[in-house]
XYZ file of C-alpha atoms in Angstrom:
390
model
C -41.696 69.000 -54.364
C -39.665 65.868 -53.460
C -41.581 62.723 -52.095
C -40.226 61.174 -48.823
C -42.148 58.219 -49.702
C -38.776 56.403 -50.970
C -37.190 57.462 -47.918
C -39.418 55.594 -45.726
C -40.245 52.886 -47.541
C -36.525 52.149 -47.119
C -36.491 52.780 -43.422
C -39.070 50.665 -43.256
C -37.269 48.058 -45.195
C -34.535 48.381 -42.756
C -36.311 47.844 -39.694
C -38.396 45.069 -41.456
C -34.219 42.973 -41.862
C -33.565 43.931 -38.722
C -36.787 42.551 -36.890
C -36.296 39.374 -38.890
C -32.167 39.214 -38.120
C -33.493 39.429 -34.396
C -36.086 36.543 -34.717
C -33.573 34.704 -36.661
C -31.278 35.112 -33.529
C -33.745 34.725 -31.222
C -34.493 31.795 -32.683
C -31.376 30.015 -32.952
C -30.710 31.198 -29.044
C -33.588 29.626 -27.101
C -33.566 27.821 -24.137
C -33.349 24.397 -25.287
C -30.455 24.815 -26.927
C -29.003 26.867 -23.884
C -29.626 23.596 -21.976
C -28.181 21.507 -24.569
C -24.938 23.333 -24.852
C -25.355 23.704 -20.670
C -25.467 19.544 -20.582
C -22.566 19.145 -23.569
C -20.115 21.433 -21.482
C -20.749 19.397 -18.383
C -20.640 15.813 -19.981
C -16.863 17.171 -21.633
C -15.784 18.386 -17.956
C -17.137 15.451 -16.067
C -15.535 13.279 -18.882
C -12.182 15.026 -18.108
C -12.386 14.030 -14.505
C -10.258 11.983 -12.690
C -12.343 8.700 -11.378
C -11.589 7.901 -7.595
C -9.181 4.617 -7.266
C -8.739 2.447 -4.649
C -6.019 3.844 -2.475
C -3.631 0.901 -3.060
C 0.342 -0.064 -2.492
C 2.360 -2.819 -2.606
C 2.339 -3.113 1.122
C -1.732 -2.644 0.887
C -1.685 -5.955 -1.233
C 0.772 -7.569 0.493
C -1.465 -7.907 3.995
C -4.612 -9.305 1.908
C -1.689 -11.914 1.393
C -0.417 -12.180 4.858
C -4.057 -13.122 5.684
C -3.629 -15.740 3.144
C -0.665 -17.167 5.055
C -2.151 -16.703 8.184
C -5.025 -19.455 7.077
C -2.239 -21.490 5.913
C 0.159 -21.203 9.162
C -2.440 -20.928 11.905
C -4.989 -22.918 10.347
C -7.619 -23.988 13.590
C -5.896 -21.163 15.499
C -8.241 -18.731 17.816
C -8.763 -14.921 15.787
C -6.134 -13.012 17.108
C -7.828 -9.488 18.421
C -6.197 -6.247 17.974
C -6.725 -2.736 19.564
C -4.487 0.527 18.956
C -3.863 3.672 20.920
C -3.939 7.043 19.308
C -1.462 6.982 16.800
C -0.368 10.475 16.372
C 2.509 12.723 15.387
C 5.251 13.107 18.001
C 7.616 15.541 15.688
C 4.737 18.603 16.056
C 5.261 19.589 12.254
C 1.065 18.621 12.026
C 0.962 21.912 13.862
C -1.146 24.479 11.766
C 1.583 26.856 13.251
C 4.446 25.336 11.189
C 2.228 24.481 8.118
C 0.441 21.370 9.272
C 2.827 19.607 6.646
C 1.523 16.233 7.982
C -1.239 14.534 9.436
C -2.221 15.151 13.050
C -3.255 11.118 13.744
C -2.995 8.512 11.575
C -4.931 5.896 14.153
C -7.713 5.088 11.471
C -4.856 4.473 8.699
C -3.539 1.791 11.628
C -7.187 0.552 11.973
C -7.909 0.313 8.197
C -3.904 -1.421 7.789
C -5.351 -3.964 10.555
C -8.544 -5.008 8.800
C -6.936 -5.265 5.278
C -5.820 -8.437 6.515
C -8.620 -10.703 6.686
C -10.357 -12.923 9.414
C -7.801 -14.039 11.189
C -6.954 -10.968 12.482
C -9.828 -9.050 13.724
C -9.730 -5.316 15.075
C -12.039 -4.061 18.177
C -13.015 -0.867 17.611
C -12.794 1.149 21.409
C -15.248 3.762 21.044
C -16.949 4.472 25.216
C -18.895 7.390 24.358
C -20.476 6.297 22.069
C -21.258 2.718 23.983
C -22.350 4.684 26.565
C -24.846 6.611 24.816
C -25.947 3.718 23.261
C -26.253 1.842 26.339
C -28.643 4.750 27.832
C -30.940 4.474 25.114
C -31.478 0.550 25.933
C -28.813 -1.200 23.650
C -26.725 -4.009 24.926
C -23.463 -5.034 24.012
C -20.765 -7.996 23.959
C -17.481 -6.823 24.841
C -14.346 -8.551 23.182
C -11.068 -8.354 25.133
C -8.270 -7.402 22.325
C -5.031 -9.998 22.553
C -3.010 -6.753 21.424
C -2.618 -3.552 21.509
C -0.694 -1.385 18.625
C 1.133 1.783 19.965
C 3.105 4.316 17.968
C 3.676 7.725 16.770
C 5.199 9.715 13.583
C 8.224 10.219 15.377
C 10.570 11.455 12.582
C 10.243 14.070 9.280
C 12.961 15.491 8.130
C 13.137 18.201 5.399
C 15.395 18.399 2.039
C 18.503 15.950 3.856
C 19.913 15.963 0.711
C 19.358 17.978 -2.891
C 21.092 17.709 -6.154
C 20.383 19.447 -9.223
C 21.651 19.352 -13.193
C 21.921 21.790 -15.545
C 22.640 21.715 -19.633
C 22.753 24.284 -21.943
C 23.516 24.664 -25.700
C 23.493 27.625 -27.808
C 24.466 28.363 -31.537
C 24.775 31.042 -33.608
C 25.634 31.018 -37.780
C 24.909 33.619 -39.996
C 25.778 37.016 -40.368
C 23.687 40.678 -41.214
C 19.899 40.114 -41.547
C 20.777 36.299 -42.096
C 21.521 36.281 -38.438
C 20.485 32.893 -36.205
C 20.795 32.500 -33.008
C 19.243 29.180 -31.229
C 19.294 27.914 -27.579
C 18.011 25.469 -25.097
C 18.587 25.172 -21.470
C 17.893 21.752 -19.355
C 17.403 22.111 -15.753
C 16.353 18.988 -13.151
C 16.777 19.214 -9.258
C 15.828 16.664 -6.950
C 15.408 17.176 -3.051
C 15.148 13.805 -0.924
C 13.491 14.510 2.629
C 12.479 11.386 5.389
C 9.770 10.021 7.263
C 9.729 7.708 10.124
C 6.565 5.497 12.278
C 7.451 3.694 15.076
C 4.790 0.882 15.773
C 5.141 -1.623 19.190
C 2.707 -4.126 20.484
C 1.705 -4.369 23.609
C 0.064 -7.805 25.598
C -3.186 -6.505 26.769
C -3.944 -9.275 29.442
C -0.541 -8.033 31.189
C -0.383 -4.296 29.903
C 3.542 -5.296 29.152
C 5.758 -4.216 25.652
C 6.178 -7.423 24.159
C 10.663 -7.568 23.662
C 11.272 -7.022 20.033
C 7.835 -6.822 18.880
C 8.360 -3.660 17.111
C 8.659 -1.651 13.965
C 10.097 1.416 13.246
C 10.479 2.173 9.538
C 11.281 5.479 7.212
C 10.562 6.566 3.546
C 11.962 9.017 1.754
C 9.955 11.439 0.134
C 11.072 12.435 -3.768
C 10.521 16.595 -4.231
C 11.843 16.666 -8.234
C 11.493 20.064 -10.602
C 12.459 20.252 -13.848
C 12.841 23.643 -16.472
C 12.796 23.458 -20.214
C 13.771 26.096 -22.365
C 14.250 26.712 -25.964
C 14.798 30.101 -28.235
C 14.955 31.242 -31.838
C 15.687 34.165 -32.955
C 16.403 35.883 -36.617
C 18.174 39.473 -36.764
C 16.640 40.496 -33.844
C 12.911 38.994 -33.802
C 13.147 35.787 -31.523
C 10.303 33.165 -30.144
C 10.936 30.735 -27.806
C 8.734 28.319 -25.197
C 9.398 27.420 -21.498
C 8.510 23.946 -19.925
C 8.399 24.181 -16.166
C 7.098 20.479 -14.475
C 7.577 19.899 -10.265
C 6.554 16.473 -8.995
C 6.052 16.411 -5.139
C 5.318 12.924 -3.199
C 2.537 13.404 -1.220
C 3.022 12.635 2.618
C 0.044 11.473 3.381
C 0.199 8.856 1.005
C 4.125 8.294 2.372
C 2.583 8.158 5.507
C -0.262 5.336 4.592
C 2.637 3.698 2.757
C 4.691 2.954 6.113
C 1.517 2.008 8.374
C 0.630 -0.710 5.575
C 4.682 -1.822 6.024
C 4.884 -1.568 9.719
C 1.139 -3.368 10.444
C 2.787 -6.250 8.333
C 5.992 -6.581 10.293
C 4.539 -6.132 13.527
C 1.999 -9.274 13.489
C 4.438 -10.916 10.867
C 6.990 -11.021 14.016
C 3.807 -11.337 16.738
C 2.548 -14.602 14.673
C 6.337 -15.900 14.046
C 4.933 -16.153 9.899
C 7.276 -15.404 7.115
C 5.819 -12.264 6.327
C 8.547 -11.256 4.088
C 7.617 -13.683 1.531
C 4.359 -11.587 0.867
C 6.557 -8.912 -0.397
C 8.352 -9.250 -3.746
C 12.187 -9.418 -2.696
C 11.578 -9.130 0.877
C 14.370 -10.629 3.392
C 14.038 -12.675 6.173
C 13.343 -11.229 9.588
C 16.012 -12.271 11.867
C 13.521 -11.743 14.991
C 11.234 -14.443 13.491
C 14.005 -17.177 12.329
C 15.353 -16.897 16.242
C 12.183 -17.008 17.755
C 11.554 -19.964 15.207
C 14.304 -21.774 16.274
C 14.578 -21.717 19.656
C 10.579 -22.889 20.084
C 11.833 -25.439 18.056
C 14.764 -26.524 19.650
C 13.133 -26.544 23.051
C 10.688 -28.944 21.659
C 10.681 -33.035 22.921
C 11.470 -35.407 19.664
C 7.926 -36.473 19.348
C 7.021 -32.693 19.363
C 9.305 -31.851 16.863
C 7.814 -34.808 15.105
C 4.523 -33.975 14.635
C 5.719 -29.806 14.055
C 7.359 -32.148 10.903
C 4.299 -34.050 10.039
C 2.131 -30.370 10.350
C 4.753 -29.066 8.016
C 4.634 -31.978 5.659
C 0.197 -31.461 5.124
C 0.659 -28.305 3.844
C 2.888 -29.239 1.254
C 0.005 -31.563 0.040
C 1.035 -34.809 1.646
C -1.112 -37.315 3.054
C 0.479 -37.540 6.790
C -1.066 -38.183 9.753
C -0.079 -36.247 12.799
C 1.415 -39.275 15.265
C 4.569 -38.322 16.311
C 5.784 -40.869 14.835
C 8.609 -41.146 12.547
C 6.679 -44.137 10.298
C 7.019 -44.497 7.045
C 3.988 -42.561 5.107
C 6.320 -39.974 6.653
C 9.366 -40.439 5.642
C 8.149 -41.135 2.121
C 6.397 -38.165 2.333
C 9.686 -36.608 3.384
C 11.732 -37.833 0.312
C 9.135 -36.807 -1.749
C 8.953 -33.106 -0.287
C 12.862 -32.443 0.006
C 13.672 -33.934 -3.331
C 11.028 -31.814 -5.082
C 11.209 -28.493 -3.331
C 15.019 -28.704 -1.454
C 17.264 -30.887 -3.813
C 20.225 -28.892 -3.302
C 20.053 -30.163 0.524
C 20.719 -33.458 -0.603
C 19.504 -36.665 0.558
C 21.042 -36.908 4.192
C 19.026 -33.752 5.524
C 17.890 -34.425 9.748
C 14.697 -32.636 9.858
C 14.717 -33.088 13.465
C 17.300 -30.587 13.787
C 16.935 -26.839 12.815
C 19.266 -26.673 9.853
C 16.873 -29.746 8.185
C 13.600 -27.780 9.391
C 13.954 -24.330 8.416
C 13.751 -24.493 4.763
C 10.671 -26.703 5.184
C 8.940 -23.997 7.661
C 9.418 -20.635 5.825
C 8.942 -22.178 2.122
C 5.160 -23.684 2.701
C 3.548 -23.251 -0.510
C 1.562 -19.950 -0.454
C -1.592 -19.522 -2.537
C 0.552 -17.030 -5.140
C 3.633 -19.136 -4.772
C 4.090 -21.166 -7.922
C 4.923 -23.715 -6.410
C 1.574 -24.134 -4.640
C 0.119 -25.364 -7.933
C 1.187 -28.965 -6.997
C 0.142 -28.702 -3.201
C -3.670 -27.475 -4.414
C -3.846 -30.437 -7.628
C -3.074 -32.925 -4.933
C -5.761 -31.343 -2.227
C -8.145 -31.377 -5.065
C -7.779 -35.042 -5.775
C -8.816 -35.518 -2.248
C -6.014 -36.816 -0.612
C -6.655 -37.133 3.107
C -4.125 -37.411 5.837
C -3.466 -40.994 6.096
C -4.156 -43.059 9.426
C -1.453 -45.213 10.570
C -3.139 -48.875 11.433
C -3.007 -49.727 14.973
């Protein structure tokens, strides 16, 4: 008679390794390593993240530093107060019928444009239903009449107005019977150019009139480029080989945000008669500010133009008083300023008359400029405007 007494004492065994596999396992899978892995796999996705940035562009810096100029040219000047319309799209492409390719209104990229520039220029928000409402629960309000107001539209986007593409190609093949190579690689880039347009104009609110050439209408172009790599090996028959595809698209939006920030800056660059183009690296001047310059300037009495001179002639550092008179703290002050900053002028230069004050309005030292270093040394040695004796 054959004992089953081995027989079970190995089934028993069994179960025995398997009950302590499962503890082992059970053991190595409990929850606070679930939450530790759980916590790990977040912290490496968060840590792959992209952070949010400031939404920033050259034109974005350049009106913090119009509103640097603006407290150099109109310093003691009243705020200037600003007010839009609706800015919205007048092509009908924001249309979720044709693929609402851009945006619908841009007014609040206008509005934030307008208050990038600092205290001198101050928006007023026009909001009535919500003054209203406010006004029936007891709340009382100032009202500030705007100097300006900013209308506009998207008025132009046009698709793909011109494409061009490349292609190169090389393939070789060497070797013979099951020594047989063959090798390739194709090159591919296309680019597609399409355009954008805003038109911006200002209108006097006290008369409700379109101030003459107080406008700006501007266009970008927006870059589409693709590009296609491919490369291929093969021996005798068996082959590998990779393909690269990359497509970089300009976004719109950010086109978009991109010409508000330029047009805000021309449009109360011209409505403030500044040389706004100097807070742009390689800007040019604006011919609607150097006439409107020149004939204020020209229609001026001597002792006018005088003391325009001797307002001038402060900002470059120099301890002037304004008389409106042509004494001599400033024509030393003069000398000094033209030989420094306008020596190719040479030393016969009539600043009474346009050619002589041009140079000396649109090249005031800016806080950036360079060339400002001297103007802020001497303001911090305390020079004070001089008073002529009586």
């Amino acid at each position: 008679m054959t004992s089953r007494f081995p027989q079970r004492l190995r089934r028993s065994g069994l179960m025995a390794t398997t009950a302590l596999l499962a503890a082992l396992l059970g053991g190595c899978a409990t929850t606070d390593n679930a939450i530790s892995d759980a916590q790990k796999l977040l912290a490496e996705g968060e840590a792959r993240k992209l952070k949010p940035a400031e939404n920033l562009n050259e034109y974005a810096l350049a009106l913090r530093r119009f509103g640097q100029m603006l407290r150099v040219y109109k310093q003691g000047d009243p705020v200037i107060y600003i007010q839009t319309r609706d800015i919205r799209d007048a092509t009908n492409l924001s249309n979720p019928l044709v693929g609402a390719e851009i945006p619908g209104e841009i007014t609040e990229m206008v509005r934030t444009a307008v208050n990038r520039i600092g205290a001198n220029v101050v928006y007023v928000p026009f909001y009535p239903d919500y003054l209203v409402a406010q006004a029936q629960l007891g709340a009382r309000f100032g009202v500030t009449m705007p100097n300006y107001l900013i209308t506009g539209a998207v008025t132009e986007f046009d698709r793909a107005l011109s494409g061009a593409g490349r292609a190169n190609s090389l393939s070789l093949d060497f070797g013979k019977g099951r020594g047989q190579t063959d090798f390739g690689i194709d090159v591919k880039r296309a680019a597609i150019l399409s355009s954008l347009a805003l038109d911006l104009n200002l209108v006097d609110f006290s008369t409700n009139q379109m101030l003459p050439r107080m406008q700006a209408a501007n266009a970008v172009k927006v870059f589409n480029l693709s590009s296609e790599d491919n490369a291929s090996l093969g021996f005798y028959g068996d082959s590998f080989g990779f393909k690269l595809e990359g497509k970089y698209l300009q976004g719109r939006h950010s086109a978009i945000r991109t010409l508000v920030d330029l047009s805000v800056l021309e449009l109360l660059g011209k409505a403030t008669n500044t040389p706004y183009w100097r807070c742009i690296p390689g800007g040019k001047p604006d011919p609607v500010v150097v006439e409107n310059m020149r004939e204020a300037f020209e229609g001026m009495t001597p002792d006018m133009k005088v003391r325009m001179v001797q307002v001038m002639l402060q900002k470059y550092g120099q301890p002037v008083a304004v008389s409106g008179r042509f004494d001599a703290t400033t024509q030393q002050a003069i000398r000094a300023v033209y030989g420094t900053h306008f020596a190719d002028l040479g030393n016969t230069v009539d600043v009474l008359s346009w050619e002589g004050f041009e140079p000396l309005f649109f090249s005031v030292p800016m806080p950036w400029d360079a060339r400002s270093t001297s103007v802020e040394a001497a303001q911090a040695a305390g020079a004070a405007p001089a008073k002529e004796a009586v």
